[in-house]
Coordinates of C-alpha atoms in Angstrom, one line a residue:
Chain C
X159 CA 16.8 14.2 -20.8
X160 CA 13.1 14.3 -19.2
X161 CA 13.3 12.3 -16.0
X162 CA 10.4 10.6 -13.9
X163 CA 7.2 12.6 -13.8
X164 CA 4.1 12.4 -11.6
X165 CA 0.4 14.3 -11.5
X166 CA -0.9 16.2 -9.2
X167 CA 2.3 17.8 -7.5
X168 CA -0.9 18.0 -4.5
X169 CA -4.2 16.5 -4.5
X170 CA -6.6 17.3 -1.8
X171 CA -9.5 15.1 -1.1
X172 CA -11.8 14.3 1.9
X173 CA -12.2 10.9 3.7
X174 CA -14.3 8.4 1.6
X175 CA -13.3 9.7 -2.0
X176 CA -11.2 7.9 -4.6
X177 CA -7.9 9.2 -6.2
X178 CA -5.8 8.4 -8.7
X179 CA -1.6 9.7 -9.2
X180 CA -0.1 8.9 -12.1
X181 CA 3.5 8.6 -13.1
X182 CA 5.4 9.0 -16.6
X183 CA 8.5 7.2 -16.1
X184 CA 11.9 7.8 -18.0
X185 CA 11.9 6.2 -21.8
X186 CA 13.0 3.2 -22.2
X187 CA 12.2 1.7 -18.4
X188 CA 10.6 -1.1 -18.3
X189 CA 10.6 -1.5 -14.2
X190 CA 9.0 0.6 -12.5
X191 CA 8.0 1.2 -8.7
X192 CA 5.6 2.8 -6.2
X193 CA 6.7 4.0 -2.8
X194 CA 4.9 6.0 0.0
X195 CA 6.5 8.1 2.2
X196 CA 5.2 9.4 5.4
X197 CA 6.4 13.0 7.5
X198 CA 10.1 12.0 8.7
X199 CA 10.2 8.4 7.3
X200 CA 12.0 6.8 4.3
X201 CA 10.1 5.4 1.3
X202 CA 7.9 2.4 2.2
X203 CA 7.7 0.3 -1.0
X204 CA 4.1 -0.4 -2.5
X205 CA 4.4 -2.4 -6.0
X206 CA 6.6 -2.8 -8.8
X207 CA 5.7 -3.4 -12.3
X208 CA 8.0 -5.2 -14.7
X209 CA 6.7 -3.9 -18.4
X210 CA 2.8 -4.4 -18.0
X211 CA 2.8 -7.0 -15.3
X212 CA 3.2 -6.3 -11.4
X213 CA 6.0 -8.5 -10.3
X214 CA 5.8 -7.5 -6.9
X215 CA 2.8 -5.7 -4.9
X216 CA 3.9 -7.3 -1.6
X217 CA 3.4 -3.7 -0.3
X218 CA 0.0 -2.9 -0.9
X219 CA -1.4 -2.4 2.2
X220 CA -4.8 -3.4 1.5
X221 CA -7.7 -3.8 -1.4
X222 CA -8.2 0.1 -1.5
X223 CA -5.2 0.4 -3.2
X224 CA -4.4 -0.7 -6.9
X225 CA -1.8 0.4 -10.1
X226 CA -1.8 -0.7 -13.3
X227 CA 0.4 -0.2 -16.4
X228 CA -1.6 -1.1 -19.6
X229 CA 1.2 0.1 -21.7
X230 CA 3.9 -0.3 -19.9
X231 CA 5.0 3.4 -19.9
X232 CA 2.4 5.6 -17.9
X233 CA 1.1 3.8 -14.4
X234 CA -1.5 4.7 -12.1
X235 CA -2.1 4.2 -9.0
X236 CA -5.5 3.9 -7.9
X237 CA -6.8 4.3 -3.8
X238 CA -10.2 3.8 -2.9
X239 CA -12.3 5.1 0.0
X240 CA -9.6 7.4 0.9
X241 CA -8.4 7.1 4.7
X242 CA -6.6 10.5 6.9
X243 CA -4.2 7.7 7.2
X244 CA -3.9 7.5 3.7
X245 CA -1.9 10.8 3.3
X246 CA 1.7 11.0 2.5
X247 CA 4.0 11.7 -0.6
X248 CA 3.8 9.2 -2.8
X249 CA 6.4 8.4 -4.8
X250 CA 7.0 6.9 -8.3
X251 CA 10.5 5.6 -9.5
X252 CA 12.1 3.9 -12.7
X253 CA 14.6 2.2 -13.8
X254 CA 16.6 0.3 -16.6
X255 CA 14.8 -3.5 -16.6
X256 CA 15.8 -6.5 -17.0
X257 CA 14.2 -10.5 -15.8
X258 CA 15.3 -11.6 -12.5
X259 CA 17.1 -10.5 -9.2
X260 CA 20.3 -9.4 -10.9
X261 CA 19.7 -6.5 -12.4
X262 CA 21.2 -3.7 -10.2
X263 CA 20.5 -0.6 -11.5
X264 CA 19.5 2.6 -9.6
X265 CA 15.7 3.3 -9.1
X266 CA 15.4 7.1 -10.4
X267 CA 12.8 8.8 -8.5
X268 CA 9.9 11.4 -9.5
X269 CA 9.1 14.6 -7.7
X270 CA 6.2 12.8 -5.6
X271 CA 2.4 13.8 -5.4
X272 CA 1.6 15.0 -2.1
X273 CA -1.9 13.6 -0.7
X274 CA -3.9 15.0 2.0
X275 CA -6.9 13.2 3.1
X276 CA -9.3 15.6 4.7
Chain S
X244 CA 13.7 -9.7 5.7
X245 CA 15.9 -6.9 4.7
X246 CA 16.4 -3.8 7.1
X247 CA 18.1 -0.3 7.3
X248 CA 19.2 1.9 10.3
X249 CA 20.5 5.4 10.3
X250 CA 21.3 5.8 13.6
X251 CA 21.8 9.5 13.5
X252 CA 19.0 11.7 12.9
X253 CA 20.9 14.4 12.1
X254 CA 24.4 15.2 11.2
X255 CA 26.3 19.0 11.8
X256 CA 29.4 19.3 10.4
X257 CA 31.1 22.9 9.4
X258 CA 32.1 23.8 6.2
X259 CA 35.2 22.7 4.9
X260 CA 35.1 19.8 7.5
X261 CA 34.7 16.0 6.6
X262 CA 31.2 14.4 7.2
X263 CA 30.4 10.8 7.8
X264 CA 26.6 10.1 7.4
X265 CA 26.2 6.3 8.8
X266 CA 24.2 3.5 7.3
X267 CA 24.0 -0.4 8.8
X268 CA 21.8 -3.1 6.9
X269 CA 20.6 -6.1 7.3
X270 CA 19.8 -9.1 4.3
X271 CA 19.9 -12.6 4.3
X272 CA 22.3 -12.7 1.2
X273 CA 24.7 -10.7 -0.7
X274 CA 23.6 -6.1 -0.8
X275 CA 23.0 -4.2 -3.4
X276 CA 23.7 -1.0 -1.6
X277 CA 22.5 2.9 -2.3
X278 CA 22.6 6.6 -0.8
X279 CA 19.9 8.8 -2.2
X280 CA 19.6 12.4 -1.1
X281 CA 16.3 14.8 -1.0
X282 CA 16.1 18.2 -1.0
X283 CA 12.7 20.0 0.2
X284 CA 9.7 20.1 -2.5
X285 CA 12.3 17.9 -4.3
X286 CA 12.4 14.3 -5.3
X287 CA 15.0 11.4 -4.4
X288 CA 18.0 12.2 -6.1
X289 CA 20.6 9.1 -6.6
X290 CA 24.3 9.5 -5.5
X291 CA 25.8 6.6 -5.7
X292 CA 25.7 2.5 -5.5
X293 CA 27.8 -0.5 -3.9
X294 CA 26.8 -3.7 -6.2
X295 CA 30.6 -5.6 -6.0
X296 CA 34.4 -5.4 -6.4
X297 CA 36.0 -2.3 -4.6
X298 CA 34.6 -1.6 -1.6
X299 CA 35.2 1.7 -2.3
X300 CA 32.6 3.8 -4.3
X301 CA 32.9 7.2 -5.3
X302 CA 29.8 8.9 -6.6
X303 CA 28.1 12.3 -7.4
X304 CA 28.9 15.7 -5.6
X305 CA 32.4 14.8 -4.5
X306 CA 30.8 11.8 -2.0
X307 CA 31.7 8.2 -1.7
X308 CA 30.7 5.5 0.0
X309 CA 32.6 2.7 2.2
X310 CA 31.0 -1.0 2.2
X311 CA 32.3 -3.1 5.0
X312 CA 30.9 -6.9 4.4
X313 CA 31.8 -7.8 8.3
X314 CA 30.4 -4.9 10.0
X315 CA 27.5 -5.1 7.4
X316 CA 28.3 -0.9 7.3
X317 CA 28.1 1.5 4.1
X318 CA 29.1 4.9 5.7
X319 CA 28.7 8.0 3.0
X320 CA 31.7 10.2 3.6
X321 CA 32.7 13.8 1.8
X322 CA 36.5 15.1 2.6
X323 CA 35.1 18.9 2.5
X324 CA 31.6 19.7 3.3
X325 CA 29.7 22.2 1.6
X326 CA 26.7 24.3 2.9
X327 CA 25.4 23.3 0.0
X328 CA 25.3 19.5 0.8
X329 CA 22.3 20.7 3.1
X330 CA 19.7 18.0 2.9
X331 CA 18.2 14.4 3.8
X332 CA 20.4 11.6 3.1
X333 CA 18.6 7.9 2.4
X334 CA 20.5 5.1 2.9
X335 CA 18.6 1.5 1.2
X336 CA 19.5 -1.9 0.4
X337 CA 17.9 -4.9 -1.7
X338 CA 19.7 -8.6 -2.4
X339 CA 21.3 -9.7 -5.1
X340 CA 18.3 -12.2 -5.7
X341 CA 15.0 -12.1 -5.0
X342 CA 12.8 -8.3 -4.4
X343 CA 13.7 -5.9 -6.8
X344 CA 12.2 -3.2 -4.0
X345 CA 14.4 -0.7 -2.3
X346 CA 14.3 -0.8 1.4
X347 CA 15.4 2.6 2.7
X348 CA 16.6 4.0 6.3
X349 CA 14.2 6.8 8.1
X350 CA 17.0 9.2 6.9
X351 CA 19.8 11.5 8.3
X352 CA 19.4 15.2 8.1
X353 CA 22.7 16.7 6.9
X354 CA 23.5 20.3 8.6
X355 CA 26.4 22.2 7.2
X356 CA 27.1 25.6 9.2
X357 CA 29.0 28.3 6.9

C-alpha cells in the first residue's frame, strides 16, 4: 500500500522567506510526527499530532515554526522568516494511534523534503 | 530525559561475516526500543522493535536485535552480512509512558566489503 508522502522532495528559498512541507501520512493513522534531521545527525523530533490536535510540540524550536492538521490526514508544517540554520531534511512519520503512552507501534517514515536556506 | 549513543560511527565487516551495530540508551522507565535503517535519497525504513517478553527480536532483512535490561544495551546483529546491507543504521528509544517522540542515536554507517 501507499506509504508516507511528503512535498517538495527539495525546496530552495533564500533567508527571510516563508515555507511550507507538507505530509500525506498512511490511511488510517491517526499520530503523526515531524522530525528534522541535520548532515550526519539522527532525527531531532519537532511535534506530534494526535488526529487534529498537537499532543506534543516540545520540539519546536521557536515561533517561526508551526503545523497543523485540520483534518487529521494531510499536515503542514509551516517556518517563517527562514534562517541558513533552518536547512535540513525534514522528516514526516506516521503511525497506528491510539490515547496515551502505551501504544508502541513503529513510526513509518516519509522520504523527507530537503530545505536549503540560501 | 531519554538519550541514545552509537558509539561507532562506522562499522566494516566483510561479506559473509557477522556484524554487530551497537546501541546504549538511557530513560527514566521501562524502553520501547527500535533500529531504523536509511539508504541515500531514501527515507527511514523500520527494521525491527523491542517493546517486552523475549529479549530477543528478530526482524526484517535477516537482522535481530538483543535487549539487555542491565547493561541498558540493544545491539543489532546479522549472522551473514550482505553488501547489500550497505547503509545508516538508527538506533531510538521512547518510554513506556509519557512522549510518544522517538529519540534516535547520530547513527552508525554500515560498510560491507565484497
Amino acid at each position: 500500500g501507499a506509504g508516507v508522502s511528503q512535498t517538495p522532495s527539495n525546496k530552495v528559498t533564500e533567508k527571510g522567506k516563508y515555507v511550507e512541507l507538507r505530509c500525506d501520512p498512511i490511511s488510517g493513522h491517526t499520530a503523526l510526527y515531524w522530525y528534522r534531521q541535520s548532515l550526519g545527525q539522527g532525527p531531532e523530533f519537532l511535534i506530534y499530532f494526535q488526529g487534529t490536535g498537537a499532543a506534543d510540540d516540545s520540539g519546536l524550536p521557536n515561533d517561526r515554526f508551526f503545523a497543523v492538521r485540520p483534518e487529521g490526514s494531510v499536515s503542514t508544517l509551516k517556518i517563517q522568516r527562514t534562517e541558513r540554520g533552518d536547512s535540513a531534511v525534514y522528516l514526516c512519520a506516521s503511525s497506528l494511534g491510539g490515547a496515551g503512552g502505551g501504544s508502541y507501534n513503529e513510526q513509518f517514515f516519509g522520504p523527507g523534503t530537503r530545505l536549503t536556506v540560501l | 530525559a531519554q538519550s541514545v549513543a552509537q558509539p561507532e560511527d562506522q562499522v566494516n565487516v566483510a561479506e559473509g561475516n557477522p556484524l554487530t551495530v551497537k546501541c546504549t540508551y538511557s530513560v527514566s522507565g521501562n524502553p520501547y526500543l527500535f533500529w531504523y535503517v536509511q539508504y541515500p535519497n531514501r527515507g527511514l525504513q523500520f527494521l525491527l522493535k523491542y517493546i517486552t517478553g523475549d529479549n530477543l527480536v528478530k526482524g526484517s532483512y535477516g537482522f535481530e536485535a538483543e535487549f539487555n535490561k542491565s547493561q541498558t544495551s540493544f545491539h543489532l546483529k546479522k549472522p551473514s552480512a550482505l553488501v547489500s546491507d550497505s547503509a545508516l543504521y538508527f538506533c531510538a528509544v521512547r518510554e513506556h509512558t509519557g512522549r510518544r517522540a522517538l529519540t534516535f542515536g547520530s547513527g552508525t554507517r554500515l560498510q560491507v566489503q565484497p
